[in-house]
Amino acid sequence: MMPIEPPDLALFAALALLLSGCSTSLGIAGAKAVSGSRANQVGLRTMALMEVPVLDTRANLTAGLSASVLERTAPESSAWGEWRLGSLLGLSQMPRPNEFRLGYEAFLSAGLARYQLATAPRVGSAFGLLAGAPIRLGRQLPTWRADELIALQFYLVPSVGIEVLAQDRAEVVWGLAIRGAFWSSAIP
Amino acid sequence: MRSWLIVVVGAILLACNAHSERWEPRVPGPAPVTPGHGRAPSAISVGAARADLTLPPGGSTFGYAPDSRVTNGYWTRLYCRVFYFETDAGQKLAVVPCELPAMSLLLQRRVAELVAPRLHATQLMMTATHTHAGPGHFFGARQFTGVFSSRFPGFDPDVLKILSERIADAVNRAIDAKQPAKLSWHHGSEFWGLTRNRSLSAYRLNRDPYVAADPPASVREPAERAIDPSLDVLRIDRADPQHPEGTLGPIGSISLLATHPTVLRNTNQLYGGDVMGVVSRYVESRLRSESKSGCETDPLHGVINTNAGDLVPIWSTGDVAEALEVGERMGERVWSVHPDVEAGTRSVVLDSRYMEEEVTGARFAENGVDYRMCSYGELGAGAARGSSEHHSYISGILNMFSTSPHANYLAQDCQAPKKPLLGLISSITHAHGAFPTRLPFAVATIGDTLLTFVPMEMTVTAGYHARRRIENVLQRFDGAPSHVLIAGLANEYVEYVATADEYQLQDYEGSSTLFGPSSGRYVTNRVGLLAQSLYDRSAADSLRAWGVVLGAANAIEFGYGPPIDTGITNKSDDVHRQLLGTCRMPNVVADLPQFCMYWFDGAPADVAIDRAPWIGARVASAPEIDAHDIDDRGLAFVTRIHTQLDEGWVWSTLFSPRAATWNALASRPFSIVSGGSPPVASSPISKDHLPAVCTMRQARLCTTGTETDDWTGLVPARPKRPVPYTRGGRINSN
């Protein structure tokens, strides 16, 4: 086994950063039950994503984590006791500065959720689908002004999805977030 | 709301069909059987034609990996120069030196398909000068169009289509233009003092190095002899049917020399031929001077890169001005050794052999030892820093942590001691289609010279070993060529081949030797057998024993990489053309002014950049001026696109006439013109009516292409009606 030396790790880390298209988003999120007991929640969601350009397509394979804290607003309001925690896997096309500003993404999510059932809270599994439309902020640039080795780009990302909480209920989830993404023009 | 919904749905549908339309080449099959005997001299006819490959800006250059910038203009046009040879005995061969970063077998096959049945793929030798200021996006290997291949990675089928159609058109024109010719070779060693070996550490590991012989007195240091000073020129003239020894003017010439053409740095964003582009234009201007007056001719000069893997021009600043200076010195040297017109012969031996082989796992034997090529191609860690004279951006980051060797001398695998560039994830480059693995080799005799076409950049010593093998083989056969030359970057591209000794250091060239330490021996073995097959059938049997069938061009599964749209075919509906300003650059050196003109025009795909000349100086009558010296077919114009405003795209051009040109031009009024309808033209300029000196903002526009978002003072108030635009229209009837 070849020993891994610190310079190799440094190179690997630098390449990983450039390769990964890391992004972080923060925004508002909500959920509305469409089966089971009636419930509405609203709160905050944060997401961390990593794009991996291994497919010969415009959209990149993307993986990440999502975390939401929610306050129930119906049937009666309650404290910020609900949360969702999920891993994400899907495809994402985040428009570059030289491209049309609207992109798309779709994820499968799997994780855990803490939610209110009738009178008692419960922690259970949460599986779902989430689709978003990243909107690049800032004006469009020609390709010769958008060939950065590494740069930061911001997006507004509306999203909508569906999530199934254990056997208890299904809910429609929505969100609107600001996302900051590192990107490199050397990575398709 | 509905329009947004349509856009979203359309985007989803596009994503589901994200693969571009890809052309899959048809298999050319076996080479045609040539009538007649290849060894007997036969009357030769030659035709030549030029293909203009200049693309609109917006695509990426290729050659500096992730440091290859996206283009915003051009300082020379990019050409392929087709030389078509045909003998009365029926042999055919097209030699096509191209001002491209590298050659692609995908491109070569597409051109061959378009010119079939006039020429077969095995008779089409396309080489690249290796300018790093040429376009990418047309390779059939994912590592050359994918991640880190440039700053705008991707495969664009429009680029492949445009390049292949233009080259094929030129091949057909060359075939149509063939006429009886006289050929003459110069073989010498006059290329001293212009190049250096950039990898001396690796070179010095060679136990059997190439050392240039008979250096001039000015060469004192051993390091100065670590180059190949060979300079070989094939001159081609039109034979005079009335006079057996006479000619009717030059068709063109081809020079073969050993150097990278790369003076321009990796910050360059202009398409151009670099120093070899300057060499070609210098020699062509001399050939035009020799042309008979009254004849409308376009003699061509093509440059072929020989074994230049570790050889580079001697340069310091790396800008366009230096590329011009270095290129002119090289051009003077090349022109100085052009054979006399009277020295040619009308009958030559023209013969060729071609082979392709899947290099992964290929077996061969040398000196009783069996070798096997590695089963995958891989870049080593030493490639990440770039070459010694063109460091990569990432080398600065790496050097902060370590300058330790890039080799792992404990490794036992086939690629040892190569340390994979991508470390733990390097296996992603092992898949089929990542790097080219089906390698074409060819040999061709033209008179007393055998050209060896190889799809790589061989170091000076690796090339010497291959050449020496062929020379030893040919010595056994009467009438065989007495000169052997390597023609590198031919028909495909698999980066570098270093010798097994150089490979041990895993410096830039060694790290970029994709298929392991036996690569140099492999190439030597195969080209030796290929050359032998011209005279000895047993060589073909030897190759067949290794699974190689001579003359066959087989199916290839290309890897295309991610699809991309460079925008070179995206036309606008409404294009506005308007002159914005003309001025004289502030700094006048030696009474030689430079002129800046900037104007509104269409997007890159709208302008008539493909119809040379597009930019030039229009003057009423100046027969003593070479037209190429006052338009963008030469070296006097640097043209850029900047940004899009409401009224249109802002373009600029900087006209830098040479001293002789300015002396001829200054006394009569001329205008700088951008072709099209309506034309955009400056007010008349002459020595007595110079435009105003540029403001600093205007000067920056024309020199560095500095981007600005404040156009106040540079752009007038919006006109009431946009002027309609139509493509086409040349700019000078000179």
Coordinates of C-alpha atoms in Angstrom, one line a residue, chain B residues 154-456:
Chain B
G154 CA -16.5 19.8 -23.2
F155 CA -17.0 18.3 -26.7
D156 CA -18.7 20.5 -29.2
P157 CA -19.9 18.7 -32.3
D158 CA -20.1 22.0 -34.1
V159 CA -16.4 22.5 -33.7
L160 CA -15.7 19.1 -35.1
K161 CA -18.1 19.7 -38.0
I162 CA -16.6 23.1 -38.9
L163 CA -13.0 22.0 -38.7
S164 CA -13.5 18.8 -40.6
E165 CA -15.6 20.4 -43.4
R166 CA -13.1 23.1 -43.9
I167 CA -10.1 20.7 -44.0
A168 CA -11.9 18.3 -46.3
D169 CA -12.8 21.1 -48.6
A170 CA -9.1 22.1 -48.8
V171 CA -8.1 18.5 -49.4
N172 CA -10.5 18.3 -52.3
R173 CA -9.2 21.7 -53.7
A174 CA -5.6 20.5 -53.4
I175 CA -6.5 17.3 -55.3
D176 CA -8.2 19.4 -58.0
A177 CA -5.2 21.7 -58.2
K178 CA -2.6 19.1 -58.6
Q179 CA -0.1 19.8 -61.4
P180 CA 3.3 18.5 -62.4
A181 CA 5.9 19.6 -59.8
K182 CA 9.5 19.7 -59.0
L183 CA 10.6 18.7 -55.5
S184 CA 13.8 19.5 -53.7
W185 CA 15.0 18.7 -50.2
H186 CA 17.3 20.5 -47.9
H187 CA 18.8 18.5 -45.0
G188 CA 20.9 20.4 -42.6
S189 CA 21.5 21.5 -39.0
E190 CA 21.0 25.2 -39.0
F191 CA 18.5 25.4 -36.1
W192 CA 21.1 26.4 -33.5
G193 CA 20.6 29.2 -31.0
L194 CA 16.9 29.2 -31.2
T195 CA 15.8 26.5 -28.8
R196 CA 16.8 24.9 -25.6
N197 CA 16.1 21.7 -23.7
R198 CA 13.7 22.4 -20.9
S199 CA 14.2 19.1 -19.1
L200 CA 17.9 18.7 -18.7
S201 CA 17.7 16.7 -15.5
A202 CA 15.7 14.0 -17.3
Y203 CA 17.8 14.3 -20.5
R204 CA 21.0 13.7 -18.4
L205 CA 19.7 10.3 -17.2
N206 CA 19.9 8.9 -20.7
R207 CA 22.6 6.3 -21.0
D208 CA 22.3 6.7 -24.8
P209 CA 21.4 10.4 -25.3
Y210 CA 21.1 12.3 -28.5
V211 CA 23.9 14.9 -28.6
A212 CA 23.8 17.3 -31.5
A213 CA 26.9 17.1 -33.6
D214 CA 29.1 19.8 -35.1
P215 CA 27.9 22.7 -33.2
P216 CA 29.0 26.2 -34.3
A217 CA 31.8 27.9 -32.4
S218 CA 29.3 29.9 -30.4
V219 CA 28.0 26.8 -28.7
R220 CA 30.2 26.1 -25.7
E221 CA 28.1 24.4 -23.0
P222 CA 27.0 20.8 -23.1
A223 CA 23.5 21.8 -22.3
E224 CA 23.3 23.8 -25.5
R225 CA 23.9 20.5 -27.4
A226 CA 20.9 18.8 -25.8
I227 CA 18.7 20.0 -28.7
D228 CA 18.1 18.9 -32.2
P229 CA 19.3 21.5 -34.6
S230 CA 18.1 19.6 -37.6
L231 CA 16.4 21.8 -40.2
D232 CA 14.8 20.0 -43.2
V233 CA 12.9 21.7 -45.9
L234 CA 10.9 20.2 -48.8
R235 CA 10.4 22.8 -51.5
I236 CA 7.7 22.2 -54.1
D237 CA 7.6 24.2 -57.4
R238 CA 5.3 24.0 -60.4
A239 CA 7.1 22.2 -63.2
D240 CA 7.3 24.0 -66.5
P241 CA 5.9 21.7 -69.2
Q242 CA 7.9 23.6 -71.9
H243 CA 11.2 23.4 -70.2
P244 CA 12.3 20.2 -68.4
E245 CA 14.5 22.0 -65.9
G246 CA 12.3 25.1 -65.5
T247 CA 9.6 26.0 -63.0
L248 CA 6.6 28.3 -63.0
G249 CA 6.8 29.4 -59.4
P250 CA 6.4 27.9 -56.0
I251 CA 3.5 25.8 -54.9
G252 CA 4.9 25.9 -51.4
S253 CA 7.2 24.2 -48.9
I254 CA 7.3 22.2 -45.7
S255 CA 9.8 22.6 -43.0
L256 CA 10.4 20.1 -40.2
L257 CA 12.0 21.3 -37.0
A258 CA 12.3 20.3 -33.4
T259 CA 10.7 22.8 -31.0
H260 CA 7.5 23.5 -29.2
P261 CA 5.9 26.5 -30.7
T262 CA 4.9 27.8 -27.3
V263 CA 6.1 31.3 -26.5
L264 CA 2.7 32.6 -25.4
R265 CA 1.9 32.0 -21.8
N266 CA -1.1 30.2 -20.3
T267 CA -2.8 33.6 -19.7
N268 CA -3.2 34.1 -23.5
Q269 CA -6.8 34.4 -24.7
L270 CA -6.2 34.9 -28.4
Y271 CA -6.3 32.3 -31.1
G272 CA -3.1 32.2 -33.0
G273 CA -0.3 30.0 -34.5
D274 CA 2.4 31.1 -32.0
V275 CA 5.9 31.0 -33.3
M276 CA 5.3 28.4 -36.0
G277 CA 2.4 30.5 -37.3
V278 CA 4.9 33.4 -37.6
V279 CA 7.4 31.0 -39.4
S280 CA 4.8 30.0 -41.9
R281 CA 3.8 33.5 -42.7
Y282 CA 7.3 34.7 -43.0
V283 CA 8.2 32.0 -45.5
E284 CA 5.0 32.4 -47.4
S285 CA 5.7 36.1 -47.9
R286 CA 9.1 35.2 -49.3
L287 CA 7.5 32.6 -51.6
R288 CA 4.9 35.1 -52.8
S289 CA 7.8 37.5 -53.7
E290 CA 9.2 34.7 -55.8
S291 CA 6.0 34.0 -57.6
K292 CA 5.8 35.0 -61.2
S293 CA 4.2 38.4 -61.5
G294 CA 0.7 38.3 -62.9
C295 CA 0.0 34.9 -61.4
E296 CA -2.6 34.8 -58.7
T297 CA -0.9 32.3 -56.4
D298 CA -1.0 31.5 -52.8
P299 CA 2.1 29.5 -52.0
L300 CA 2.0 27.8 -48.7
H301 CA 4.5 26.9 -46.0
G302 CA 3.6 24.2 -43.6
V303 CA 5.6 23.4 -40.4
I304 CA 5.9 19.9 -39.0
N305 CA 7.0 19.4 -35.4
T306 CA 9.6 16.6 -35.2
N307 CA 10.9 15.2 -31.9
A308 CA 10.3 18.3 -29.8
G309 CA 9.0 16.8 -26.6
D310 CA 11.5 18.5 -24.4
L311 CA 12.6 21.3 -26.7
V312 CA 11.3 24.9 -26.5
P313 CA 12.0 28.2 -28.0
I314 CA 14.3 30.5 -26.1
W315 CA 12.0 33.3 -24.8
S316 CA 11.6 35.5 -21.8
T317 CA 8.4 37.6 -21.7
G318 CA 5.9 35.3 -23.4
D319 CA 3.8 37.9 -25.2
V320 CA 2.7 38.4 -28.7
A321 CA 5.5 40.8 -29.5
E322 CA 8.1 38.2 -28.5
A323 CA 6.3 35.5 -30.4
L324 CA 6.6 37.7 -33.4
E325 CA 10.3 38.3 -32.8
V326 CA 11.2 34.7 -32.1
G327 CA 9.1 33.4 -34.9
E328 CA 10.7 35.8 -37.4
R329 CA 14.2 34.7 -36.4
M330 CA 13.1 31.1 -36.9
G331 CA 11.5 32.1 -40.2
E332 CA 14.6 33.8 -41.5
R333 CA 16.6 30.6 -40.7
V334 CA 14.1 28.4 -42.5
W335 CA 14.0 30.6 -45.5
S336 CA 17.7 30.9 -45.7
V337 CA 18.0 27.1 -46.3
H338 CA 15.3 26.8 -48.9
P339 CA 16.7 24.9 -51.8
D340 CA 17.3 26.7 -55.0
V341 CA 14.5 26.5 -57.5
E342 CA 16.8 24.8 -60.0
A343 CA 17.7 22.0 -57.6
G344 CA 14.4 20.0 -57.8
T345 CA 13.5 16.8 -59.5
R346 CA 10.3 15.9 -61.3
S347 CA 10.4 12.2 -60.5
V348 CA 10.5 10.9 -57.0
V349 CA 9.7 7.7 -55.1
L350 CA 6.4 8.1 -53.2
D351 CA 5.3 5.3 -51.0
S352 CA 3.7 4.8 -47.6
R353 CA 2.6 2.3 -45.1
Y354 CA 0.1 2.7 -42.3
M355 CA -0.8 0.7 -39.2
E356 CA -3.1 1.1 -36.2
E357 CA -2.7 -0.7 -32.9
E358 CA -4.5 -0.9 -29.6
V359 CA -1.6 0.1 -27.4
T360 CA -3.0 -1.1 -24.1
G361 CA -1.4 -4.4 -23.4
A362 CA 0.5 -4.4 -26.7
R363 CA 3.4 -6.8 -26.8
F364 CA 6.8 -6.5 -28.5
A365 CA 10.3 -7.8 -28.2
E366 CA 13.6 -5.9 -28.2
N367 CA 17.0 -7.4 -27.9
G368 CA 15.5 -10.7 -26.9
V369 CA 13.5 -9.2 -24.1
D370 CA 9.7 -9.4 -24.2
Y371 CA 7.8 -6.2 -23.2
R372 CA 4.2 -5.4 -22.7
M373 CA 2.6 -2.0 -22.7
C374 CA 0.5 -1.0 -19.7
S375 CA -3.2 -1.9 -19.8
Y376 CA -4.3 1.7 -19.2
G377 CA -3.1 5.3 -19.8
E378 CA -2.4 7.5 -16.9
L379 CA -0.9 10.9 -16.1
G380 CA 1.6 11.1 -13.4
A381 CA 1.8 13.6 -10.5
G382 CA 4.7 15.4 -12.2
A383 CA 2.4 16.6 -14.9
A384 CA 0.4 18.7 -12.4
R385 CA 3.1 21.4 -12.1
G386 CA 3.3 21.9 -15.8
S387 CA 6.5 22.1 -17.8
S388 CA 9.6 23.9 -16.5
E389 CA 9.0 27.0 -18.6
H390 CA 5.2 27.1 -18.4
H391 CA 4.2 26.4 -14.8
S392 CA 0.6 25.6 -14.1
Y393 CA -1.4 27.7 -11.7
I394 CA -1.7 24.8 -9.3
S395 CA 2.1 24.4 -9.1
G396 CA 2.1 27.4 -6.8
I397 CA -0.2 25.7 -4.4
L398 CA 1.7 22.4 -4.6
N399 CA 5.0 24.1 -4.0
M400 CA 3.8 25.6 -0.7
F401 CA 3.6 22.1 0.6
S402 CA 6.3 20.1 -1.0
T403 CA 8.8 19.9 -3.8
S404 CA 9.4 16.2 -3.3
P405 CA 9.8 13.9 -6.3
H406 CA 6.8 12.9 -8.1
A407 CA 7.9 9.3 -8.3
N408 CA 7.3 6.3 -6.1
Y409 CA 10.4 4.1 -6.4
L410 CA 8.8 1.4 -4.3
A411 CA 5.9 0.8 -6.7
Q412 CA 5.9 -2.4 -8.7
D413 CA 3.0 -1.8 -11.1
C414 CA 3.4 -1.4 -14.9
Q415 CA 3.5 2.4 -14.7
A416 CA 6.2 2.5 -11.9
P417 CA 7.7 4.6 -10.8
K418 CA 4.9 6.9 -11.9
K419 CA 2.8 8.3 -9.0
P420 CA -0.7 8.8 -10.4
L421 CA -1.8 12.4 -10.7
L422 CA -5.2 11.8 -9.2
G423 CA -4.0 9.5 -6.5
L424 CA -6.7 7.3 -5.0
I425 CA -9.2 8.2 -7.8
S426 CA -6.8 7.9 -10.7
S427 CA -8.7 4.8 -11.8
I428 CA -11.3 7.0 -13.4
T429 CA -8.8 7.6 -16.2
H430 CA -8.4 3.9 -16.8
A431 CA -11.7 3.4 -18.4
H432 CA -12.0 3.0 -22.2
G433 CA -12.3 6.3 -24.0
A434 CA -10.5 8.3 -21.3
F435 CA -7.3 8.5 -23.3
P436 CA -6.8 7.5 -27.0
T437 CA -5.6 3.9 -27.1
R438 CA -5.8 3.1 -30.7
L439 CA -2.6 4.6 -32.1
P440 CA -2.0 5.2 -35.8
F441 CA 1.6 5.1 -37.2
A442 CA 2.7 5.7 -40.7
V443 CA 5.8 6.0 -42.8
A444 CA 6.0 7.8 -46.1
T445 CA 8.9 8.2 -48.6
I446 CA 9.1 11.4 -50.5
G447 CA 12.2 11.2 -52.6
D448 CA 15.3 10.6 -50.5
T449 CA 13.5 11.2 -47.2
L450 CA 11.3 9.0 -45.1
L451 CA 8.8 10.7 -42.9
T452 CA 7.7 8.8 -39.8
F453 CA 4.2 9.9 -38.6
V454 CA 3.7 9.3 -34.8
P455 CA 0.8 10.4 -32.7
M456 CA 2.8 11.9 -29.9

